[in-house]
Amino acid sequence: VSMNRKAVVTEHGGPEVIEVQEEPKPTISSTEILINMQAAPLNFAEIEKRRDTYFETFETPFVTGMEGAGQVVQVGDEVEDYAVGDKVSLLSEYGTNQDYMSYNVGKDYTERENHGYVYNWRDADYPYDEIAAINISFTTSISSMKRA
């Protein structure tokens, strides 16, 4: 597949502002992986971002989706901890509702620069939809503990 379908929030509002758009499949740098997304659950924060009621404003347009799971289909030359075929889950501020997503896993990039994290499930035998749904539970718990 050379094209990438993505769910784009074109302006703040209800579900009608989400538009499926196509663009060429992303290319990656030497420190990135390309993930073929297989699952991207919907959570409350995504709805609030679309409505512009989230605690921070996201400028439109943006690709919806804050978490997901997929299979690594390409790795950059400098990537050491991931291989083609690895099953991964990820958390991101936006962008998981698309066919393909690039993600920087280089040693010089922090979680904040990536706007989240990616986790390798190479040795785990869980379906994509289950590992995609783990992120929101985990991050909600961590966020609650930090605020307590």
Tab-separated table of N, CA and C in Angstrom:
chain	number	residue	atom	x	y	z
A	1	VAL	N	0.844	-1.173	0.000
A	1	VAL	CA	0.000	0.000	0.000
A	1	VAL	C	0.891	1.239	0.000
A	2	SER	N	0.702	2.104	-0.974
A	2	SER	CA	1.525	3.310	-1.047
A	2	SER	C	0.794	4.539	-0.505
A	3	MET	N	-0.494	4.394	-0.194
A	3	MET	CA	-1.265	5.519	0.339
A	3	MET	C	-1.557	5.299	1.822
A	4	ASN	N	-1.809	6.393	2.506
A	4	ASN	CA	-2.076	6.385	3.937
A	4	ASN	C	-3.401	7.097	4.191
A	5	ARG	N	-4.405	6.325	4.643
A	5	ARG	CA	-5.679	6.940	5.027
A	5	ARG	C	-5.562	7.417	6.469
A	6	LYS	N	-6.156	8.575	6.758
A	6	LYS	CA	-6.098	9.110	8.110
A	6	LYS	C	-7.388	9.850	8.432
A	7	ALA	N	-7.759	9.845	9.721
A	7	ALA	CA	-8.954	10.537	10.199
A	7	ALA	C	-8.537	11.912	10.704
A	8	VAL	N	-8.919	12.950	9.978
A	8	VAL	CA	-8.464	14.313	10.260
A	8	VAL	C	-9.611	15.145	10.844
A	9	VAL	N	-9.321	15.799	11.975
A	9	VAL	CA	-10.245	16.773	12.545
A	9	VAL	C	-9.962	18.090	11.820
A	10	THR	N	-10.913	18.525	10.998
A	10	THR	CA	-10.697	19.700	10.154
A	10	THR	C	-10.994	21.012	10.874
A	11	GLU	N	-11.848	20.963	11.895
A	11	GLU	CA	-12.162	22.105	12.744
A	11	GLU	C	-12.762	21.549	14.029
A	12	HIS	N	-12.826	22.337	15.075
A	12	HIS	CA	-13.396	21.844	16.324
A	12	HIS	C	-14.907	21.720	16.192
A	13	GLY	N	-15.467	20.647	16.787
A	13	GLY	CA	-16.902	20.438	16.719
A	13	GLY	C	-17.266	18.997	16.977
A	14	GLY	N	-18.418	18.602	16.437
A	14	GLY	CA	-18.929	17.248	16.610
A	14	GLY	C	-18.264	16.263	15.661
A	15	PRO	N	-18.761	15.028	15.650
A	15	PRO	CA	-18.159	13.990	14.800
A	15	PRO	C	-18.128	14.337	13.315
A	16	GLU	N	-19.020	15.222	12.903
A	16	GLU	CA	-19.096	15.591	11.485
A	16	GLU	C	-17.850	16.338	10.997
A	17	VAL	N	-16.978	16.809	11.898
A	17	VAL	CA	-15.768	17.525	11.481
A	17	VAL	C	-14.605	16.573	11.181
A	18	ILE	N	-14.825	15.274	11.370
A	18	ILE	CA	-13.777	14.290	11.062
A	18	ILE	C	-13.900	13.898	9.592
A	19	GLU	N	-12.805	14.001	8.897
A	19	GLU	CA	-12.769	13.732	7.461
A	19	GLU	C	-11.682	12.700	7.167
A	20	VAL	N	-11.998	11.670	6.405
A	20	VAL	CA	-10.985	10.697	5.991
A	20	VAL	C	-10.238	11.281	4.800
A	21	GLN	N	-8.941	11.397	4.947
A	21	GLN	CA	-8.095	11.937	3.886
A	21	GLN	C	-7.021	10.915	3.529
A	22	GLU	N	-6.482	11.036	2.332
A	22	GLU	CA	-5.394	10.159	1.889
A	22	GLU	C	-4.186	10.995	1.521
A	23	GLU	N	-3.041	10.432	1.801
A	23	GLU	CA	-1.771	11.041	1.422
A	23	GLU	C	-0.780	9.901	1.198
A	24	PRO	N	0.357	10.180	0.616
A	24	PRO	CA	1.351	9.114	0.455
A	24	PRO	C	1.785	8.543	1.809
A	25	LYS	N	2.114	7.274	1.812
A	25	LYS	CA	2.612	6.628	3.028
A	25	LYS	C	3.840	7.377	3.520
A	26	PRO	N	3.965	7.594	4.850
A	26	PRO	CA	5.109	8.354	5.368
A	26	PRO	C	6.444	7.687	5.048
A	27	THR	N	7.451	8.510	4.852
A	27	THR	CA	8.820	8.013	4.765
A	27	THR	C	9.449	8.230	6.132
A	28	ILE	N	10.476	7.468	6.454
A	28	ILE	CA	11.068	7.572	7.779
A	28	ILE	C	12.523	8.009	7.713
A	29	SER	N	12.977	8.582	8.815
A	29	SER	CA	14.387	8.961	8.948
A	29	SER	C	15.171	7.774	9.504
A	30	SER	N	16.448	7.949	9.687
A	30	SER	CA	17.302	6.867	10.163
A	30	SER	C	17.018	6.474	11.611
A	31	THR	N	16.296	7.324	12.370
A	31	THR	CA	16.001	7.025	13.772
A	31	THR	C	14.522	6.721	14.015
A	32	GLU	N	13.777	6.483	12.948
A	32	GLU	CA	12.341	6.239	13.090
A	32	GLU	C	11.959	4.812	12.712
A	33	ILE	N	10.766	4.413	13.185
A	33	ILE	CA	10.125	3.186	12.740
A	33	ILE	C	8.825	3.570	12.046
A	34	LEU	N	8.385	2.745	11.122
A	34	LEU	CA	7.092	2.932	10.467
A	34	LEU	C	6.182	1.823	10.958
A	35	ILE	N	5.039	2.226	11.503
A	35	ILE	CA	4.096	1.282	12.093
A	35	ILE	C	2.849	1.203	11.225
A	36	ASN	N	2.451	-0.013	10.866
A	36	ASN	CA	1.166	-0.244	10.207
A	36	ASN	C	0.142	-0.407	11.332
A	37	MET	N	-0.650	0.632	11.552
A	37	MET	CA	-1.580	0.651	12.679
A	37	MET	C	-2.681	-0.400	12.481
A	38	GLN	N	-2.947	-1.161	13.532
A	38	GLN	CA	-3.955	-2.217	13.496
A	38	GLN	C	-5.145	-1.929	14.396
A	39	ALA	N	-4.942	-1.119	15.437
A	39	ALA	CA	-6.026	-0.782	16.367
A	39	ALA	C	-5.746	0.591	16.963
A	40	ALA	N	-6.811	1.371	17.131
A	40	ALA	CA	-6.681	2.696	17.749
A	40	ALA	C	-7.979	2.972	18.505
A	41	PRO	N	-8.001	2.707	19.803
A	41	PRO	CA	-9.234	2.900	20.570
A	41	PRO	C	-9.598	4.373	20.713
A	42	LEU	N	-10.839	4.623	21.030
A	42	LEU	CA	-11.337	5.971	21.251
A	42	LEU	C	-11.416	6.217	22.750
A	43	ASN	N	-10.931	7.375	23.210
A	43	ASN	CA	-11.049	7.696	24.628
A	43	ASN	C	-11.605	9.108	24.803
A	44	PHE	N	-11.923	9.439	26.045
A	44	PHE	CA	-12.574	10.713	26.339
A	44	PHE	C	-11.746	11.924	25.898
A	45	ALA	N	-10.425	11.851	26.046
A	45	ALA	CA	-9.572	12.987	25.715
A	45	ALA	C	-9.638	13.317	24.225
A	46	GLU	N	-9.754	12.298	23.387
A	46	GLU	CA	-9.862	12.550	21.947
A	46	GLU	C	-11.143	13.301	21.601
A	47	ILE	N	-12.223	12.927	22.268
A	47	ILE	CA	-13.495	13.616	22.044
A	47	ILE	C	-13.381	15.064	22.507
A	48	GLU	N	-12.766	15.275	23.674
A	48	GLU	CA	-12.597	16.643	24.179
A	48	GLU	C	-11.680	17.467	23.272
A	49	LYS	N	-10.636	16.859	22.712
A	49	LYS	CA	-9.757	17.590	21.789
A	49	LYS	C	-10.535	18.034	20.558
A	50	ARG	N	-11.354	17.124	20.027
A	50	ARG	CA	-12.147	17.459	18.848
A	50	ARG	C	-13.129	18.586	19.157
A	51	ARG	N	-13.740	18.551	20.323
A	51	ARG	CA	-14.704	19.582	20.725
A	51	ARG	C	-14.039	20.881	21.191
A	52	ASP	N	-12.744	20.850	21.426
A	52	ASP	CA	-11.976	21.956	21.989
A	52	ASP	C	-12.384	22.244	23.435
A	53	THR	N	-12.615	21.158	24.195
A	53	THR	CA	-12.913	21.272	25.626
A	53	THR	C	-11.833	20.593	26.461
A	54	TYR	N	-10.757	20.164	25.825
A	54	TYR	CA	-9.630	19.534	26.521
A	54	TYR	C	-8.860	20.610	27.273
A	55	PHE	N	-8.025	20.237	28.232
A	55	PHE	CA	-7.307	21.233	29.037
A	55	PHE	C	-6.313	22.053	28.230
A	56	GLU	N	-5.950	21.602	27.037
A	56	GLU	CA	-5.125	22.401	26.144
A	56	GLU	C	-5.737	22.357	24.755
A	57	THR	N	-5.544	23.413	23.990
A	57	THR	CA	-6.130	23.510	22.657
A	57	THR	C	-5.199	22.899	21.619
A	58	PHE	N	-5.764	22.134	20.709
A	58	PHE	CA	-5.027	21.580	19.585
A	58	PHE	C	-5.492	22.291	18.329
A	59	GLU	N	-4.530	22.887	17.644
A	59	GLU	CA	-4.850	23.602	16.415
A	59	GLU	C	-5.283	22.600	15.352
A	60	THR	N	-6.301	22.940	14.601
A	60	THR	CA	-6.759	22.099	13.504
A	60	THR	C	-6.036	22.531	12.234
A	61	PRO	N	-5.896	21.642	11.291
A	61	PRO	CA	-6.319	20.246	11.337
A	61	PRO	C	-5.307	19.375	12.090
A	62	PHE	N	-5.789	18.247	12.635
A	62	PHE	CA	-4.905	17.255	13.236
A	62	PHE	C	-5.508	15.872	13.035
A	63	VAL	N	-4.640	14.866	13.020
A	63	VAL	CA	-5.076	13.476	12.892
A	63	VAL	C	-5.474	13.008	14.281
A	64	THR	N	-6.683	12.504	14.404
A	64	THR	CA	-7.174	12.058	15.697
A	64	THR	C	-6.510	10.745	16.123
A	65	GLY	N	-6.656	10.417	17.384
A	65	GLY	CA	-6.100	9.175	17.917
A	65	GLY	C	-4.917	9.430	18.822
A	66	MET	N	-5.018	8.954	20.063
A	66	MET	CA	-3.963	9.171	21.046
A	66	MET	C	-3.215	7.899	21.419
A	67	GLU	N	-3.752	6.771	21.063
A	67	GLU	CA	-3.079	5.511	21.384
A	67	GLU	C	-3.405	4.504	20.307
A	68	GLY	N	-2.634	3.452	20.288
A	68	GLY	CA	-2.886	2.443	19.281
A	68	GLY	C	-1.867	1.328	19.341
A	69	ALA	N	-2.033	0.406	18.422
A	69	ALA	CA	-1.121	-0.725	18.315
A	69	ALA	C	-0.997	-1.103	16.851
A	70	GLY	N	0.164	-1.618	16.511
A	70	GLY	CA	0.387	-2.019	15.133
A	70	GLY	C	1.656	-2.828	14.987
A	71	GLN	N	2.017	-3.062	13.745
A	71	GLN	CA	3.197	-3.857	13.431
A	71	GLN	C	4.243	-2.982	12.751
A	72	VAL	N	5.479	-3.123	13.193
A	72	VAL	CA	6.582	-2.394	12.579
A	72	VAL	C	6.811	-2.968	11.182
A	73	VAL	N	6.768	-2.094	10.171
A	73	VAL	CA	6.954	-2.543	8.795
A	73	VAL	C	8.239	-2.009	8.174
A	74	GLN	N	8.881	-1.056	8.861
A	74	GLN	CA	10.146	-0.516	8.361
A	74	GLN	C	10.897	0.093	9.540
A	75	VAL	N	12.221	-0.053	9.543
A	75	VAL	CA	13.049	0.547	10.597
A	75	VAL	C	14.168	1.360	9.958
A	76	GLY	N	14.496	2.486	10.602
A	76	GLY	CA	15.593	3.317	10.136
A	76	GLY	C	16.935	2.651	10.398
A	77	ASP	N	17.953	3.103	9.694
A	77	ASP	CA	19.289	2.505	9.779
A	77	ASP	C	19.902	2.557	11.170
A	78	GLU	N	19.551	3.553	11.979
A	78	GLU	CA	20.140	3.702	13.308
A	78	GLU	C	19.292	3.083	14.424
A	79	VAL	N	18.170	2.493	14.088
A	79	VAL	CA	17.273	1.907	15.092
A	79	VAL	C	17.825	0.570	15.556
A	80	GLU	N	17.904	0.406	16.882
A	80	GLU	CA	18.471	-0.818	17.449
A	80	GLU	C	17.459	-1.707	18.166
A	81	ASP	N	16.436	-1.131	18.771
A	81	ASP	CA	15.559	-1.893	19.649
A	81	ASP	C	14.281	-2.397	18.996
A	82	TYR	N	14.114	-2.170	17.708
A	82	TYR	CA	12.910	-2.595	17.002
A	82	TYR	C	13.305	-3.258	15.693
A	83	ALA	N	12.463	-4.208	15.260
A	83	ALA	CA	12.718	-4.924	14.006
A	83	ALA	C	11.409	-5.039	13.230
A	84	VAL	N	11.511	-5.200	11.933
A	84	VAL	CA	10.329	-5.431	11.105
A	84	VAL	C	9.607	-6.653	11.654
A	85	GLY	N	8.317	-6.523	11.831
A	85	GLY	CA	7.503	-7.605	12.363
A	85	GLY	C	7.156	-7.451	13.830
A	86	ASP	N	7.869	-6.581	14.560
A	86	ASP	CA	7.565	-6.370	15.973
A	86	ASP	C	6.158	-5.819	16.142
A	87	LYS	N	5.474	-6.285	17.181
A	87	LYS	CA	4.170	-5.758	17.574
A	87	LYS	C	4.428	-4.675	18.611
A	88	VAL	N	3.865	-3.477	18.395
A	88	VAL	CA	4.100	-2.352	19.303
A	88	VAL	C	2.780	-1.683	19.680
A	89	SER	N	2.797	-1.048	20.848
A	89	SER	CA	1.712	-0.146	21.217
A	89	SER	C	2.333	1.221	21.410
A	90	LEU	N	1.524	2.258	21.275
A	90	LEU	CA	2.064	3.589	21.451
A	90	LEU	C	1.027	4.534	22.001
A	91	LEU	N	1.537	5.552	22.657
A	91	LEU	CA	0.735	6.640	23.168
A	91	LEU	C	1.287	7.907	22.544
A	92	SER	N	0.407	8.752	22.050
A	92	SER	CA	0.820	9.963	21.363
A	92	SER	C	-0.206	11.045	21.625
A	93	GLU	N	0.159	12.301	21.483
A	93	GLU	CA	-0.827	13.373	21.666
A	93	GLU	C	-1.867	13.369	20.555
A	94	TYR	N	-1.517	12.819	19.419
A	94	TYR	CA	-2.427	12.765	18.277
A	94	TYR	C	-1.827	11.831	17.227
A	95	GLY	N	-2.633	11.408	16.265
A	95	GLY	CA	-2.102	10.772	15.077
A	95	GLY	C	-2.229	9.279	14.911
A	96	THR	N	-2.854	8.555	15.854
A	96	THR	CA	-2.868	7.094	15.711
A	96	THR	C	-3.980	6.575	14.792
A	97	ASN	N	-4.936	7.409	14.444
A	97	ASN	CA	-6.019	6.968	13.558
A	97	ASN	C	-5.631	7.167	12.096
A	98	GLN	N	-4.686	6.362	11.675
A	98	GLN	CA	-4.246	6.350	10.282
A	98	GLN	C	-3.663	4.976	9.985
A	99	ASP	N	-3.511	4.674	8.707
A	99	ASP	CA	-2.983	3.367	8.319
A	99	ASP	C	-1.534	3.188	8.746
A	100	TYR	N	-0.724	4.223	8.571
A	100	TYR	CA	0.710	4.160	8.869
A	100	TYR	C	1.115	5.362	9.702
A	101	MET	N	1.976	5.119	10.668
A	101	MET	CA	2.462	6.201	11.522
A	101	MET	C	3.960	6.031	11.727
A	102	SER	N	4.703	7.102	11.511
A	102	SER	CA	6.142	7.064	11.802
A	102	SER	C	6.351	7.516	13.236
A	103	TYR	N	7.385	6.978	13.861
A	103	TYR	CA	7.650	7.307	15.261
A	103	TYR	C	9.144	7.302	15.494
A	104	ASN	N	9.639	8.367	16.101
A	104	ASN	CA	11.073	8.492	16.334
A	104	ASN	C	11.453	7.735	17.601
A	105	VAL	N	12.310	6.747	17.461
A	105	VAL	CA	12.772	5.954	18.612
A	105	VAL	C	14.277	6.119	18.820
A	106	GLY	N	14.845	7.170	18.231
A	106	GLY	CA	16.275	7.421	18.360
A	106	GLY	C	16.673	7.711	19.796
A	107	LYS	N	17.891	7.428	20.125
A	107	LYS	CA	18.399	7.599	21.487
A	107	LYS	C	18.400	9.054	21.946
A	108	ASP	N	18.415	10.014	21.033
A	108	ASP	CA	18.464	11.427	21.389
A	108	ASP	C	17.079	12.047	21.577
A	109	TYR	N	16.023	11.265	21.382
A	109	TYR	CA	14.675	11.806	21.498
A	109	TYR	C	14.054	11.394	22.818
A	110	THR	N	13.460	12.356	23.488
A	110	THR	CA	12.802	12.082	24.761
A	110	THR	C	11.337	11.782	24.514
A	111	GLU	N	10.675	11.266	25.533
A	111	GLU	CA	9.241	11.005	25.405
A	111	GLU	C	8.484	12.291	25.058
A	112	ARG	N	8.860	13.400	25.652
A	112	ARG	CA	8.155	14.651	25.388
A	112	ARG	C	8.325	15.093	23.938
A	113	GLU	N	9.518	14.932	23.389
A	113	GLU	CA	9.722	15.309	21.984
A	113	GLU	C	8.890	14.436	21.063
A	114	ASN	N	8.665	13.197	21.467
A	114	ASN	CA	7.830	12.286	20.694
A	114	ASN	C	6.352	12.461	21.008
A	115	HIS	N	6.048	13.244	22.046
A	115	HIS	CA	4.664	13.420	22.498
A	115	HIS	C	4.055	12.099	22.955
A	116	GLY	N	4.856	11.252	23.583
A	116	GLY	CA	4.348	9.981	24.069
A	116	GLY	C	5.447	8.945	24.149
A	117	TYR	N	5.077	7.712	23.930
A	117	TYR	CA	6.061	6.639	23.961
A	117	TYR	C	5.580	5.473	23.100
A	118	VAL	N	6.499	4.589	22.787
A	118	VAL	CA	6.173	3.356	22.066
A	118	VAL	C	6.739	2.191	22.873
A	119	TYR	N	5.988	1.104	22.935
A	119	TYR	CA	6.391	-0.064	23.714
A	119	TYR	C	6.398	-1.296	22.811
A	120	ASN	N	7.443	-2.074	22.902
A	120	ASN	CA	7.587	-3.267	22.066
A	120	ASN	C	6.972	-4.483	22.756
A	121	TRP	N	6.025	-5.119	22.090
A	121	TRP	CA	5.351	-6.323	22.588
A	121	TRP	C	5.835	-7.565	21.836
A	122	ARG	N	7.060	-7.543	21.375
A	122	ARG	CA	7.620	-8.604	20.538
A	122	ARG	C	7.353	-10.001	21.100
A	123	ASP	N	7.524	-10.173	22.395
A	123	ASP	CA	7.418	-11.508	22.991
A	123	ASP	C	6.063	-11.793	23.628
A	124	ALA	N	5.114	-10.917	23.455
A	124	ALA	CA	3.797	-11.100	24.072
A	124	ALA	C	2.787	-11.577	23.030
A	125	ASP	N	1.917	-12.455	23.445
A	125	ASP	CA	0.921	-13.001	22.536
A	125	ASP	C	-0.467	-12.430	22.843
A	126	TYR	N	-0.599	-11.109	22.694
A	126	TYR	CA	-1.876	-10.440	22.900
A	126	TYR	C	-2.350	-9.871	21.577
A	127	PRO	N	-3.674	-9.832	21.358
A	127	PRO	CA	-4.179	-9.228	20.122
A	127	PRO	C	-3.983	-7.703	20.134
A	128	TYR	N	-3.931	-7.127	18.951
A	128	TYR	CA	-3.700	-5.693	18.805
A	128	TYR	C	-4.713	-4.848	19.576
A	129	ASP	N	-5.983	-5.214	19.526
A	129	ASP	CA	-6.988	-4.381	20.195
A	129	ASP	C	-6.786	-4.345	21.701
A	130	GLU	N	-6.307	-5.430	22.295
A	130	GLU	CA	-6.083	-5.445	23.736
A	130	GLU	C	-4.862	-4.615	24.132
A	131	ILE	N	-3.778	-4.723	23.382
A	131	ILE	CA	-2.601	-3.930	23.768
A	131	ILE	C	-2.805	-2.447	23.462
A	132	ALA	N	-3.643	-2.138	22.479
A	132	ALA	CA	-3.942	-0.728	22.186
A	132	ALA	C	-4.732	-0.100	23.327
A	133	ALA	N	-5.573	-0.871	23.992
A	133	ALA	CA	-6.439	-0.344	25.046
A	133	ALA	C	-5.724	-0.202	26.390
A	134	ILE	N	-4.562	-0.789	26.541
A	134	ILE	CA	-3.836	-0.717	27.819
A	134	ILE	C	-3.369	0.700	28.121
A	135	ASN	N	-2.970	1.440	27.118
A	135	ASN	CA	-2.361	2.752	27.329
A	135	ASN	C	-3.206	3.712	28.147
A	136	ILE	N	-4.493	3.857	27.836
A	136	ILE	CA	-5.302	4.852	28.526
A	136	ILE	C	-5.456	4.503	29.998
A	137	SER	N	-5.589	3.237	30.325
A	137	SER	CA	-5.689	2.839	31.736
A	137	SER	C	-4.405	3.170	32.473
A	138	PHE	N	-3.295	2.851	31.865
A	138	PHE	CA	-1.991	3.102	32.475
A	138	PHE	C	-1.752	4.596	32.668
A	139	THR	N	-1.973	5.377	31.625
A	139	THR	CA	-1.668	6.808	31.722
A	139	THR	C	-2.643	7.537	32.643
A	140	THR	N	-3.897	7.093	32.682
A	140	THR	CA	-4.844	7.691	33.618
A	140	THR	C	-4.393	7.427	35.050
A	141	SER	N	-3.929	6.225	35.333
A	141	SER	CA	-3.437	5.887	36.673
A	141	SER	C	-2.219	6.723	37.037
A	142	ILE	N	-1.256	6.809	36.132
A	142	ILE	CA	-0.035	7.591	36.390
A	142	ILE	C	-0.378	9.064	36.614
A	143	SER	N	-1.256	9.599	35.772
A	143	SER	CA	-1.651	10.995	35.891
A	143	SER	C	-2.327	11.246	37.237
A	144	SER	N	-3.189	10.334	37.657
A	144	SER	CA	-3.856	10.479	38.952
A	144	SER	C	-2.874	10.446	40.098
A	145	MET	N	-1.896	9.570	40.030
A	145	MET	CA	-0.904	9.474	41.104
A	145	MET	C	-0.044	10.739	41.161
A	146	LYS	N	0.288	11.298	40.009
A	146	LYS	CA	1.098	12.510	39.994
A	146	LYS	C	0.347	13.694	40.578
A	147	ARG	N	-0.968	13.721	40.419
A	147	ARG	CA	-1.783	14.827	40.921
A	147	ARG	C	-2.123	14.682	42.400
A	148	ALA	N	-2.009	13.481	42.945
A	148	ALA	CA	-2.383	13.230	44.350
A	148	ALA	C	-1.390	13.822	45.323
